[in-house]
Amino acid sequence: MALFKKDGKAGETGGQSLPRHIAIIMDGNGRWAKKRGLPRTAGHAAGAETFRTIATYCKDIGLDYLTVYAFSTENWKRPQEEVDAIMRLLERYLGEAIEKMERDGIRLKFFGDTTVLSPKLRELIHETDEITTHVRGFQANVCVNYGGRDELVRAAQRWAERVKAGETAPLTEERFSSLLYSAAIPDPELLIRPGGEQRLSNFLLWQSAYTELYFTDTLWPDFDGEEIDRAIAAYQRRERRFGGL
Ligand code: IPE
Ligand code: IPE
Ligand code: MG
């Protein structure tokens, strides 16, 4: 149900047109499973299915980018068996997605330090990157072993290396942005956090400087297209001032 016109105004209610880029913190998998008397990993499996549905939905309504938080730099603190289960799910998901990416017109990109992931996962990510470079259109960025602070420190380190190598241009916001995982991608206009918590949990700290935040108690595995519609409708009613009047 694509209610939104891409370039027009949002009907009577609001000032904003359809966002180009939505970010989602996919939270609440564990609680979803617990409510059903299932192991937490069942929640992660259900959450992976929800990602599939929502990515397709976002593409169909005309977004250009979706960025999802799948595993944070802090999530390694969880019990080893939960971490292992999440990594196995990622492998399975990617194995399946690779075959469908071209057909579905969904390009997948990974944000985060993937060098510490399993060789199998790294190989799948590499394969995905290859396909992504020759598929056009909608792009889903999956944040794995991603942390906003980690991303900023890495960008600072990369800049320091350039300076050491003779860079003389001044550091600007633009140049700094180009060193982030999100280089060349517009900042998300809207960030959605399902699962009831109202915090960023180290997600997109730089990119969300002026992002509109939307929180909902719905747990991620229960999330659907209607929830996206509601979030977009709320976003469209907002007035974005960017510090001006
Ligand atoms: C989000 O769901 C998925 C990851 C962080 C990997 P959670 O696993 O955090 O689910 P809750 O918040 O415990 O319900
Ligand atoms: C944020 O959720 C990370 C992901 C959804 C991948 P968490 O469940 O890890 O966040 P906190 O611990 O509640 O802040
Ligand atoms: Mg959580």
Short mmCIF file of C-alpha atoms and ligand atoms in Angstrom, two decimals:
data_model
loop_
_atom_site.label_atom_id
_atom_site.label_comp_id
_atom_site.label_asym_id
_atom_site.label_seq_id
_atom_site.Cartn_x
_atom_site.Cartn_y
_atom_site.Cartn_z
CA MET A 1 0.00 0.00 0.00
CA ALA A 2 2.17 2.83 -1.24
CA LEU A 3 0.40 5.93 -0.04
CA PHE A 4 3.20 8.31 -0.70
CA LYS A 5 4.02 10.47 -3.59
CA LYS A 6 7.73 10.67 -4.12
CA ASP A 7 8.18 14.31 -4.94
CA GLY A 8 4.90 15.88 -3.98
CA LYS A 9 3.82 17.18 -0.62
CA ALA A 10 2.16 14.82 1.79
CA GLY A 11 -1.48 15.70 1.30
CA GLU A 12 -3.23 17.96 3.81
CA THR A 13 -1.24 17.08 6.84
CA GLY A 14 2.34 17.82 6.40
CA GLY A 15 5.34 19.46 4.99
CA GLN A 16 7.63 16.60 4.13
CA SER A 17 7.69 14.49 1.01
CA LEU A 18 8.68 10.83 1.04
CA PRO A 19 12.08 10.32 2.68
CA ARG A 20 14.84 9.00 0.45
CA HIS A 21 16.53 7.16 3.27
CA ILE A 22 15.08 5.44 6.35
CA ALA A 23 17.21 3.91 9.11
CA ILE A 24 15.87 1.20 11.43
CA ILE A 25 17.19 -0.20 14.71
CA MET A 26 15.82 -3.74 14.45
CA ASP A 27 15.17 -4.25 18.16
CA GLY A 28 12.91 -6.52 20.18
CA ASN A 29 13.66 -9.95 18.73
CA GLY A 30 14.50 -11.50 22.11
CA ARG A 31 11.37 -10.20 23.84
CA TRP A 32 9.21 -11.31 20.91
CA ALA A 33 10.53 -14.86 21.36
CA LYS A 34 10.22 -14.80 25.14
CA LYS A 35 6.56 -13.77 24.90
CA ARG A 36 5.98 -16.94 22.88
CA GLY A 37 7.99 -19.19 25.15
CA LEU A 38 10.62 -19.61 22.42
CA PRO A 39 14.41 -19.28 22.62
CA ARG A 40 15.79 -15.82 21.79
CA THR A 41 17.32 -17.20 18.61
CA ALA A 42 13.81 -17.90 17.27
CA GLY A 43 13.23 -14.16 17.60
CA HIS A 44 16.33 -13.44 15.54
CA ALA A 45 15.15 -15.85 12.85
CA ALA A 46 11.74 -14.13 12.76
CA GLY A 47 13.52 -10.75 12.68
CA ALA A 48 15.52 -11.79 9.62
CA GLU A 49 12.25 -12.59 7.82
CA THR A 50 10.89 -9.19 8.80
CA PHE A 51 13.95 -7.56 7.29
CA ARG A 52 13.23 -9.33 4.01
CA THR A 53 9.63 -8.08 3.98
CA ILE A 54 10.48 -4.54 5.01
CA ALA A 55 13.34 -4.15 2.51
CA THR A 56 11.01 -5.14 -0.31
CA TYR A 57 8.30 -2.84 1.02
CA CYS A 58 10.69 0.12 1.23
CA LYS A 59 11.85 -0.51 -2.32
CA ASP A 60 8.27 -0.77 -3.56
CA ILE A 61 7.12 2.52 -2.05
CA GLY A 62 10.03 4.29 -3.69
CA LEU A 63 12.74 4.82 -1.09
CA ASP A 64 16.33 4.90 -2.32
CA TYR A 65 18.04 3.64 0.84
CA LEU A 66 17.25 1.59 3.92
CA THR A 67 19.91 1.23 6.62
CA VAL A 68 19.32 -1.38 9.31
CA TYR A 69 21.16 -2.11 12.54
CA ALA A 70 21.66 -5.87 12.70
CA PHE A 71 24.56 -6.35 15.13
CA SER A 72 26.38 -3.69 17.13
CA THR A 73 29.98 -3.49 18.32
CA GLU A 74 28.49 -4.00 21.81
CA ASN A 75 26.44 -7.09 20.93
CA TRP A 76 29.56 -9.30 21.30
CA LYS A 77 28.86 -9.03 25.05
CA ARG A 78 25.97 -11.47 24.65
CA PRO A 79 26.30 -15.18 25.44
CA GLN A 80 28.47 -16.92 22.85
CA GLU A 81 25.65 -19.19 21.74
CA GLU A 82 23.40 -16.25 20.92
CA VAL A 83 26.20 -14.52 19.00
CA ASP A 84 26.90 -17.75 17.09
CA ALA A 85 23.23 -18.17 16.25
CA ILE A 86 23.01 -14.60 14.92
CA MET A 87 26.11 -15.16 12.76
CA ARG A 88 24.68 -18.42 11.40
CA LEU A 89 21.45 -16.64 10.54
CA LEU A 90 23.39 -13.95 8.72
CA GLU A 91 25.20 -16.61 6.71
CA ARG A 92 21.96 -18.30 5.81
CA TYR A 93 20.26 -15.04 4.96
CA LEU A 94 23.12 -13.90 2.73
CA GLY A 95 23.41 -17.24 1.00
CA GLU A 96 19.76 -16.93 0.00
CA ALA A 97 19.84 -13.20 -0.72
CA ILE A 98 22.76 -13.43 -3.12
CA GLU A 99 20.69 -15.50 -5.52
CA LYS A 100 17.75 -13.12 -5.35
CA MET A 101 19.44 -9.73 -5.30
CA GLU A 102 19.45 -9.18 -9.02
CA ARG A 103 15.94 -10.55 -9.50
CA ASP A 104 14.52 -8.47 -6.63
CA GLY A 105 16.46 -5.32 -7.48
CA ILE A 106 17.78 -4.96 -3.93
CA ARG A 107 21.43 -4.06 -3.54
CA LEU A 108 22.98 -5.06 -0.23
CA LYS A 109 25.88 -3.21 1.39
CA PHE A 110 27.55 -3.79 4.74
CA PHE A 111 28.53 -1.12 7.22
CA GLY A 112 30.85 -2.11 10.03
CA ASP A 113 34.15 -3.82 10.67
CA THR A 114 33.61 -7.08 8.84
CA THR A 115 37.27 -8.17 9.11
CA VAL A 116 36.59 -9.98 12.40
CA LEU A 117 33.66 -12.03 11.05
CA SER A 118 33.99 -15.68 10.08
CA PRO A 119 35.78 -16.45 6.78
CA LYS A 120 32.50 -17.81 5.37
CA LEU A 121 30.60 -14.66 6.24
CA ARG A 122 33.38 -12.48 4.82
CA GLU A 123 33.31 -14.47 1.59
CA LEU A 124 29.53 -14.03 1.34
CA ILE A 125 29.86 -10.31 2.01
CA HIS A 126 32.53 -10.08 -0.67
CA GLU A 127 30.27 -11.88 -3.16
CA THR A 128 27.39 -9.58 -2.24
CA ASP A 129 29.58 -6.52 -2.83
CA GLU A 130 30.51 -7.79 -6.28
CA ILE A 131 26.87 -8.21 -7.29
CA THR A 132 25.92 -4.86 -5.76
CA THR A 133 28.35 -3.00 -7.98
CA HIS A 134 26.47 -4.05 -11.10
CA VAL A 135 22.87 -3.93 -9.84
CA ARG A 136 21.06 -0.60 -9.95
CA GLY A 137 18.40 0.90 -7.77
CA PHE A 138 17.31 0.52 -4.18
CA GLN A 139 20.09 -0.11 -1.65
CA ALA A 140 19.82 -1.75 1.76
CA ASN A 141 22.75 -1.14 4.09
CA VAL A 142 23.12 -3.79 6.77
CA CYS A 143 25.11 -2.71 9.82
CA VAL A 144 27.05 -5.66 11.23
CA ASN A 145 29.67 -5.21 13.92
CA TYR A 146 28.81 -1.56 13.49
CA GLY A 147 29.21 1.16 16.11
CA GLY A 148 28.81 4.88 15.53
CA ARG A 149 31.81 5.71 17.69
CA ASP A 150 33.92 3.04 16.02
CA GLU A 151 32.98 4.47 12.63
CA LEU A 152 34.03 7.98 13.74
CA VAL A 153 37.35 6.79 15.18
CA ARG A 154 38.12 4.90 11.97
CA ALA A 155 37.34 7.96 9.88
CA ALA A 156 39.64 10.07 12.10
CA GLN A 157 42.40 7.48 11.73
CA ARG A 158 42.00 7.45 7.96
CA TRP A 159 42.23 11.23 7.87
CA ALA A 160 45.35 11.16 10.06
CA GLU A 161 46.94 8.70 7.62
CA ARG A 162 46.18 11.02 4.72
CA VAL A 163 47.71 13.97 6.52
CA LYS A 164 50.78 11.88 7.22
CA ALA A 165 50.94 11.05 3.53
CA GLY A 166 50.95 14.75 2.64
CA GLU A 167 47.28 15.82 2.50
CA THR A 168 47.15 19.58 2.89
CA ALA A 169 43.42 20.28 2.34
CA PRO A 170 41.56 21.34 5.48
CA LEU A 171 39.27 18.77 7.10
CA THR A 172 35.66 19.69 6.36
CA GLU A 173 32.37 18.02 7.25
CA GLU A 174 32.11 16.87 3.66
CA ARG A 175 35.56 15.31 3.59
CA PHE A 176 34.95 13.67 6.95
CA SER A 177 31.61 12.23 5.76
CA SER A 178 33.37 10.70 2.78
CA LEU A 179 35.47 8.59 5.16
CA LEU A 180 32.45 7.00 6.84
CA TYR A 181 30.80 3.73 5.79
CA SER A 182 27.93 5.87 4.52
CA ALA A 183 30.12 7.87 2.10
CA ALA A 184 28.08 9.25 -0.81
CA ILE A 185 24.75 8.25 0.77
CA PRO A 186 22.39 11.01 1.97
CA ASP A 187 21.74 11.12 5.72
CA PRO A 188 18.54 9.33 6.78
CA GLU A 189 15.61 11.72 7.08
CA LEU A 190 13.84 9.29 9.40
CA LEU A 191 15.12 6.81 12.00
CA ILE A 192 12.70 4.21 13.36
CA ARG A 193 13.28 2.24 16.55
CA PRO A 194 10.80 -0.55 17.25
CA GLY A 195 10.96 -2.49 20.53
CA GLY A 196 10.10 0.33 22.94
CA GLU A 197 13.54 1.67 23.84
CA GLN A 198 14.14 5.35 23.17
CA ARG A 199 17.87 5.58 22.53
CA LEU A 200 20.32 5.36 19.64
CA SER A 201 22.49 2.57 21.08
CA ASN A 202 25.52 3.81 19.10
CA PHE A 203 23.75 3.85 15.72
CA LEU A 204 24.61 6.41 13.00
CA LEU A 205 25.84 9.06 15.45
CA TRP A 206 27.18 11.37 12.74
CA GLN A 207 24.50 10.76 10.12
CA SER A 208 21.54 11.28 12.46
CA ALA A 209 22.48 14.83 13.48
CA TYR A 210 19.18 16.13 12.04
CA THR A 211 17.28 12.92 11.51
CA GLU A 212 13.66 12.74 12.71
CA LEU A 213 13.31 10.01 15.35
CA TYR A 214 10.30 7.71 15.58
CA PHE A 215 9.85 5.20 18.40
CA THR A 216 7.27 2.44 18.62
CA ASP A 217 6.59 -0.37 21.10
CA THR A 218 5.97 -2.89 18.31
CA LEU A 219 8.65 -5.56 18.47
CA TRP A 220 10.73 -5.93 15.31
CA PRO A 221 9.44 -9.38 14.28
CA ASP A 222 5.89 -7.93 14.37
CA PHE A 223 6.85 -4.96 12.22
CA ASP A 224 5.18 -4.63 8.82
CA GLY A 225 4.45 -2.27 5.96
CA GLU A 226 1.66 -0.56 7.89
CA GLU A 227 4.12 0.33 10.63
CA ILE A 228 6.38 1.87 8.00
CA ASP A 229 3.39 3.82 6.65
CA ARG A 230 2.61 5.11 10.15
CA ALA A 231 6.18 6.19 10.73
CA ILE A 232 6.36 7.95 7.38
CA ALA A 233 3.03 9.66 8.00
CA ALA A 234 4.31 10.91 11.38
CA TYR A 235 7.49 12.11 9.71
CA GLN A 236 5.53 13.95 7.05
CA ARG A 237 3.63 15.90 9.69
CA ARG A 238 6.83 17.18 11.28
CA GLU A 239 8.40 20.53 10.73
CA ARG A 240 12.14 20.27 10.11
CA ARG A 241 13.98 23.46 10.89
CA PHE A 242 17.67 22.51 10.87
CA GLY A 243 18.34 25.27 13.35
CA GLY A 244 16.60 27.93 11.24
CA LEU A 245 13.20 29.50 11.70
C1 IPE B 1 17.72 -6.96 18.29
O1 IPE B 1 16.91 -7.66 19.16
C2 IPE B 1 18.72 -7.84 17.59
C3 IPE B 1 20.11 -7.66 18.05
C4 IPE B 1 20.51 -6.76 18.90
C5 IPE B 1 21.10 -8.56 17.51
P1 IPE B 1 17.35 -7.99 20.63
O2 IPE B 1 18.08 -9.28 20.62
O3 IPE B 1 18.10 -6.86 21.22
O4 IPE B 1 15.96 -8.18 21.33
P2 IPE B 1 15.54 -7.65 22.78
O5 IPE B 1 15.80 -6.19 22.79
O6 IPE B 1 16.39 -8.40 23.75
O7 IPE B 1 14.10 -7.99 22.86
C1 IPE B 2 20.65 -2.18 19.32
O1 IPE B 2 19.87 -3.02 20.09
C2 IPE B 2 21.46 -2.98 18.36
C3 IPE B 2 20.73 -3.69 17.33
C4 IPE B 2 19.43 -3.70 17.16
C5 IPE B 2 21.52 -4.43 16.40
P1 IPE B 2 20.35 -3.51 21.52
O2 IPE B 2 19.29 -4.39 22.04
O3 IPE B 2 21.72 -4.06 21.43
O4 IPE B 2 20.42 -2.12 22.32
P2 IPE B 2 20.35 -1.82 23.87
O5 IPE B 2 21.33 -2.75 24.54
O6 IPE B 2 18.96 -2.08 24.32
O7 IPE B 2 20.73 -0.38 24.00
MG MG B 3 17.50 -5.20 22.25
#
